[in-house]
Amino acid sequence: MDTEVLVIGSGLAGLMAADLLSAEKNVTIITKSALGKSNSRLAQGGIAAVTTSDDRWTHHFFDTIRAGGFHNNEELTELLVRKGPQQIQQLIEMGVRFDRNANGQYERCMEGAHSVPRILHSGGDATGKELVNTLISRVKDRCTILENHLAADLLIKENECYGALVMNETGETFTVSAAYTILATGGAGQLYSVTSNDSSVTGDGIAMAYRAGAILSDLEFMQFHPTMFAGAGSNSFLISEAVRGEGGMLLTRDGERLMEGIHDQLELAPRDVVAREIAKEESVVYLDISMIKRFHKRFPTIAKRCYQYGVDLDSGRIPVKAGAHFLMGGVVTDRYGRTSIPGLFALGEVANTGVHGANRLASNSLLEGVVFANESARWIMQSDRKWIPYFTENKRMKVSEYRLSIDRLREVMDRHVGISRSNEGLTTGISQLEWRGKFIEADTKEDVVHFNMLQTAWLMSTSAIMRTESRGGHFREDYPYQKQRFKQKRIIRRISQDDWIETEERSRAIFH
Ligand code: SIN
């Protein structure tokens, strides 16, 4: 099969790129499960942008880099926040309906580490669903769509990308040749037992890009969301930070305010700070929602899930715990989503544009998805990369024979590569996540996904052991402070090369 543009993944960034590019190019979307099943669809809080006269791009910029532990790529962060208002306008023109108040003005809410309320939302707490559904209705007749197909590996010849090896539901493989291949596969939350992420988010793009020889970085920075519902076992779902933005308070079992004396922004401190405080508590932590009027109306998705899980909202308290939420690191890209491999682009959570630094500011991820999809589409439209059919016979995907079960892998990640890390724990974890050894042919999509999870877990843990400091989402109990030596330094990973710790400038110099 041939196509000009191959988009792998169907979250917001992939759908946006597909929509824009389909105006001029032939686009194929490959998605592992149903179209649109992604983290984007689950996004509750909303999309951050400067849309009032009392806010400034500089305020949004500073909030972003302060939450990011000053690890951000400042040039691209400036681009992100400056483009915010224009992107909101584009989404409205595409048909997205943001919530308005009784006077017809857009409602803007507050979330952690923002200095002013600037989060636009849809359907109360169903922003991602509105965005994804709007884009699906636009792309479905304009692109070729392969649902329930897994991109198993990238097709690389002389360090250039020409598409992907794809597996169908029965495990048969075929190649899709493409002039431009866009990875938009999301992050890796499913590597942990408690996560807000969709079941399809298993680090596939990270592992594929690594095997292809792309440069990756910042994989030690995993964000844990402070307020996931604390049900029995791993039963959980997200309780949006917007609930704390509306006044929700974190209380200990004894009714004390958890964040008192910890941070001046209390419950709205950066997520890494709040998540660590919750994780430190030995007994259950509650989110007090008693002060939020008409909770069911403002947060219908959360109210429905609470009802399904038997939480009595009239009690005014929801038990919460932290869970894996967003991977800041990923495949290193420039402004146009270009990776270090010509022909290969990365967008959304799988990419590392550097705009989130070491810890993403709430509601900046949907914005990142649309801003960089636009930049990338613009670059691709004015380029004319030659499209070379990639011929291969009986290409089969090889996976490591030595594999932990997925449950065991999650236990290792929870225990050793979680909210709090140490040299000792990481060393133990890494020894259990080893994947190099004997290889066998993959028979099913599940075999490939399992291998991707293992490789991504290994990359994250081996990156975490190299960063002997604490910054943003990476907390080392044996090195609890930031170190000057690591300021603006990235841990760069590339297969078949020595891994290294280098500056942003050096990794950018490698780009074609
Ligand atoms: C939330 O609603 O709390 C999640 C929003 C985000 O992660 O940006």
PDB file of N, CA and C in Angstrom, residues 304-346:
ATOM      1  N   LYS A 304     -20.603  11.182  36.652  1.00  0.00           N
ATOM      2  CA  LYS A 304     -21.117   9.898  36.146  1.00  0.00           C
ATOM      3  C   LYS A 304     -20.199   8.749  36.580  1.00  0.00           C
ATOM      4  N   ARG A 305     -18.886   8.967  36.435  1.00  0.00           N
ATOM      5  CA  ARG A 305     -17.942   7.910  36.837  1.00  0.00           C
ATOM      6  C   ARG A 305     -18.038   7.648  38.345  1.00  0.00           C
ATOM      7  N   CYS A 306     -18.174   8.705  39.136  1.00  0.00           N
ATOM      8  CA  CYS A 306     -18.291   8.521  40.591  1.00  0.00           C
ATOM      9  C   CYS A 306     -19.524   7.674  40.895  1.00  0.00           C
ATOM     10  N   TYR A 307     -20.607   7.982  40.202  1.00  0.00           N
ATOM     11  CA  TYR A 307     -21.842   7.230  40.421  1.00  0.00           C
ATOM     12  C   TYR A 307     -21.609   5.756  40.083  1.00  0.00           C
ATOM     13  N   GLN A 308     -20.926   5.497  38.925  1.00  0.00           N
ATOM     14  CA  GLN A 308     -20.659   4.099  38.514  1.00  0.00           C
ATOM     15  C   GLN A 308     -19.809   3.360  39.548  1.00  0.00           C
ATOM     16  N   TYR A 309     -18.909   4.102  40.198  1.00  0.00           N
ATOM     17  CA  TYR A 309     -18.002   3.478  41.168  1.00  0.00           C
ATOM     18  C   TYR A 309     -18.549   3.549  42.599  1.00  0.00           C
ATOM     19  N   GLY A 310     -19.780   3.988  42.748  1.00  0.00           N
ATOM     20  CA  GLY A 310     -20.422   3.972  44.060  1.00  0.00           C
ATOM     21  C   GLY A 310     -19.955   5.067  45.003  1.00  0.00           C
ATOM     22  N   VAL A 311     -19.415   6.173  44.467  1.00  0.00           N
ATOM     23  CA  VAL A 311     -18.992   7.281  45.346  1.00  0.00           C
ATOM     24  C   VAL A 311     -20.200   8.175  45.595  1.00  0.00           C
ATOM     25  N   ASP A 312     -20.450   8.456  46.865  1.00  0.00           N
ATOM     26  CA  ASP A 312     -21.589   9.305  47.224  1.00  0.00           C
ATOM     27  C   ASP A 312     -21.136  10.772  47.165  1.00  0.00           C
ATOM     28  N   LEU A 313     -21.500  11.468  46.098  1.00  0.00           N
ATOM     29  CA  LEU A 313     -21.033  12.860  45.938  1.00  0.00           C
ATOM     30  C   LEU A 313     -21.647  13.784  46.991  1.00  0.00           C
ATOM     31  N   ASP A 314     -22.802  13.388  47.550  1.00  0.00           N
ATOM     32  CA  ASP A 314     -23.419  14.237  48.583  1.00  0.00           C
ATOM     33  C   ASP A 314     -22.571  14.280  49.855  1.00  0.00           C
ATOM     34  N   SER A 315     -21.664  13.293  49.998  1.00  0.00           N
ATOM     35  CA  SER A 315     -20.774  13.304  51.173  1.00  0.00           C
ATOM     36  C   SER A 315     -19.743  14.425  51.024  1.00  0.00           C
ATOM     37  N   GLY A 316     -19.588  14.931  49.793  1.00  0.00           N
ATOM     38  CA  GLY A 316     -18.660  16.051  49.543  1.00  0.00           C
ATOM     39  C   GLY A 316     -17.200  15.633  49.479  1.00  0.00           C
ATOM     40  N   ARG A 317     -16.918  14.329  49.485  1.00  0.00           N
ATOM     41  CA  ARG A 317     -15.510  13.886  49.466  1.00  0.00           C
ATOM     42  C   ARG A 317     -15.286  12.759  48.467  1.00  0.00           C
ATOM     43  N   ILE A 318     -14.193  12.879  47.733  1.00  0.00           N
ATOM     44  CA  ILE A 318     -13.814  11.793  46.813  1.00  0.00           C
ATOM     45  C   ILE A 318     -12.410  11.332  47.227  1.00  0.00           C
ATOM     46  N   PRO A 319     -12.205  10.016  47.477  1.00  0.00           N
ATOM     47  CA  PRO A 319     -10.848   9.553  47.813  1.00  0.00           C
ATOM     48  C   PRO A 319      -9.956   9.608  46.573  1.00  0.00           C
ATOM     49  N   VAL A 320      -8.743  10.118  46.733  1.00  0.00           N
ATOM     50  CA  VAL A 320      -7.860  10.267  45.558  1.00  0.00           C
ATOM     51  C   VAL A 320      -6.454   9.716  45.810  1.00  0.00           C
ATOM     52  N   LYS A 321      -5.791   9.384  44.712  1.00  0.00           N
ATOM     53  CA  LYS A 321      -4.382   8.985  44.753  1.00  0.00           C
ATOM     54  C   LYS A 321      -3.741   9.451  43.444  1.00  0.00           C
ATOM     55  N   ALA A 322      -2.408   9.466  43.404  1.00  0.00           N
ATOM     56  CA  ALA A 322      -1.727   9.930  42.189  1.00  0.00           C
ATOM     57  C   ALA A 322      -1.596   8.779  41.190  1.00  0.00           C
ATOM     58  N   GLY A 323      -1.554   9.111  39.911  1.00  0.00           N
ATOM     59  CA  GLY A 323      -1.396   8.081  38.875  1.00  0.00           C
ATOM     60  C   GLY A 323      -0.654   8.629  37.671  1.00  0.00           C
ATOM     61  N   ALA A 324      -0.038   7.726  36.894  1.00  0.00           N
ATOM     62  CA  ALA A 324       0.755   8.149  35.728  1.00  0.00           C
ATOM     63  C   ALA A 324      -0.142   8.872  34.723  1.00  0.00           C
ATOM     64  N   HIS A 325       0.354  10.007  34.223  1.00  0.00           N
ATOM     65  CA  HIS A 325      -0.539  10.854  33.418  1.00  0.00           C
ATOM     66  C   HIS A 325       0.070  11.283  32.091  1.00  0.00           C
ATOM     67  N   PHE A 326       1.321  11.775  32.095  1.00  0.00           N
ATOM     68  CA  PHE A 326       1.852  12.375  30.858  1.00  0.00           C
ATOM     69  C   PHE A 326       3.373  12.232  30.822  1.00  0.00           C
ATOM     70  N   LEU A 327       3.869  11.777  29.669  1.00  0.00           N
ATOM     71  CA  LEU A 327       5.315  11.650  29.499  1.00  0.00           C
ATOM     72  C   LEU A 327       5.845  12.912  28.813  1.00  0.00           C
ATOM     73  N   MET A 328       6.690  13.651  29.542  1.00  0.00           N
ATOM     74  CA  MET A 328       7.204  14.893  28.945  1.00  0.00           C
ATOM     75  C   MET A 328       8.223  14.597  27.843  1.00  0.00           C
ATOM     76  N   GLY A 329       8.999  13.524  28.016  1.00  0.00           N
ATOM     77  CA  GLY A 329      10.032  13.198  27.035  1.00  0.00           C
ATOM     78  C   GLY A 329       9.457  12.457  25.838  1.00  0.00           C
ATOM     79  N   GLY A 330      10.327  12.194  24.873  1.00  0.00           N
ATOM     80  CA  GLY A 330       9.877  11.463  23.693  1.00  0.00           C
ATOM     81  C   GLY A 330      10.864  11.615  22.548  1.00  0.00           C
ATOM     82  N   VAL A 331      10.333  11.556  21.333  1.00  0.00           N
ATOM     83  CA  VAL A 331      11.171  11.643  20.135  1.00  0.00           C
ATOM     84  C   VAL A 331      11.482  13.121  19.902  1.00  0.00           C
ATOM     85  N   VAL A 332      12.749  13.461  19.868  1.00  0.00           N
ATOM     86  CA  VAL A 332      13.141  14.875  19.767  1.00  0.00           C
ATOM     87  C   VAL A 332      12.723  15.436  18.406  1.00  0.00           C
ATOM     88  N   THR A 333      12.035  16.587  18.453  1.00  0.00           N
ATOM     89  CA  THR A 333      11.624  17.224  17.193  1.00  0.00           C
ATOM     90  C   THR A 333      11.980  18.705  17.209  1.00  0.00           C
ATOM     91  N   ASP A 334      11.958  19.277  16.019  1.00  0.00           N
ATOM     92  CA  ASP A 334      12.122  20.724  15.924  1.00  0.00           C
ATOM     93  C   ASP A 334      10.740  21.365  15.784  1.00  0.00           C
ATOM     94  N   ARG A 335      10.719  22.620  15.469  1.00  0.00           N
ATOM     95  CA  ARG A 335       9.468  23.375  15.357  1.00  0.00           C
ATOM     96  C   ARG A 335       8.460  22.720  14.405  1.00  0.00           C
ATOM     97  N   TYR A 336       8.961  22.050  13.362  1.00  0.00           N
ATOM     98  CA  TYR A 336       8.072  21.481  12.350  1.00  0.00           C
ATOM     99  C   TYR A 336       7.771  20.006  12.589  1.00  0.00           C
ATOM    100  N   GLY A 337       8.078  19.534  13.775  1.00  0.00           N
ATOM    101  CA  GLY A 337       7.806  18.134  14.081  1.00  0.00           C
ATOM    102  C   GLY A 337       8.799  17.187  13.441  1.00  0.00           C
ATOM    103  N   ARG A 338       9.864  17.747  12.794  1.00  0.00           N
ATOM    104  CA  ARG A 338      10.847  16.874  12.138  1.00  0.00           C
ATOM    105  C   ARG A 338      11.693  16.181  13.196  1.00  0.00           C
ATOM    106  N   THR A 339      11.936  14.900  13.017  1.00  0.00           N
ATOM    107  CA  THR A 339      12.806  14.169  13.931  1.00  0.00           C
ATOM    108  C   THR A 339      14.211  14.134  13.333  1.00  0.00           C
ATOM    109  N   SER A 340      15.117  13.390  13.938  1.00  0.00           N
ATOM    110  CA  SER A 340      16.476  13.300  13.392  1.00  0.00           C
ATOM    111  C   SER A 340      16.539  12.380  12.168  1.00  0.00           C
ATOM    112  N   ILE A 341      15.401  11.750  11.821  1.00  0.00           N
ATOM    113  CA  ILE A 341      15.365  10.862  10.642  1.00  0.00           C
ATOM    114  C   ILE A 341      14.549  11.537   9.540  1.00  0.00           C
ATOM    115  N   PRO A 342      15.166  11.852   8.397  1.00  0.00           N
ATOM    116  CA  PRO A 342      14.394  12.482   7.321  1.00  0.00           C
ATOM    117  C   PRO A 342      13.179  11.623   6.954  1.00  0.00           C
ATOM    118  N   GLY A 343      12.047  12.290   6.768  1.00  0.00           N
ATOM    119  CA  GLY A 343      10.811  11.579   6.405  1.00  0.00           C
ATOM    120  C   GLY A 343       9.981  11.190   7.612  1.00  0.00           C
ATOM    121  N   LEU A 344      10.569  11.256   8.810  1.00  0.00           N
ATOM    122  CA  LEU A 344       9.835  10.880  10.030  1.00  0.00           C
ATOM    123  C   LEU A 344       9.542  12.122  10.866  1.00  0.00           C
ATOM    124  N   PHE A 345       8.271  12.285  11.241  1.00  0.00           N
ATOM    125  CA  PHE A 345       7.820  13.418  12.065  1.00  0.00           C
ATOM    126  C   PHE A 345       7.192  12.850  13.343  1.00  0.00           C
ATOM    127  N   ALA A 346       7.161  13.641  14.391  1.00  0.00           N
ATOM    128  CA  ALA A 346       6.481  13.201  15.619  1.00  0.00           C
ATOM    129  C   ALA A 346       5.677  14.369  16.168  1.00  0.00           C
TER     130      ALA A 346
END
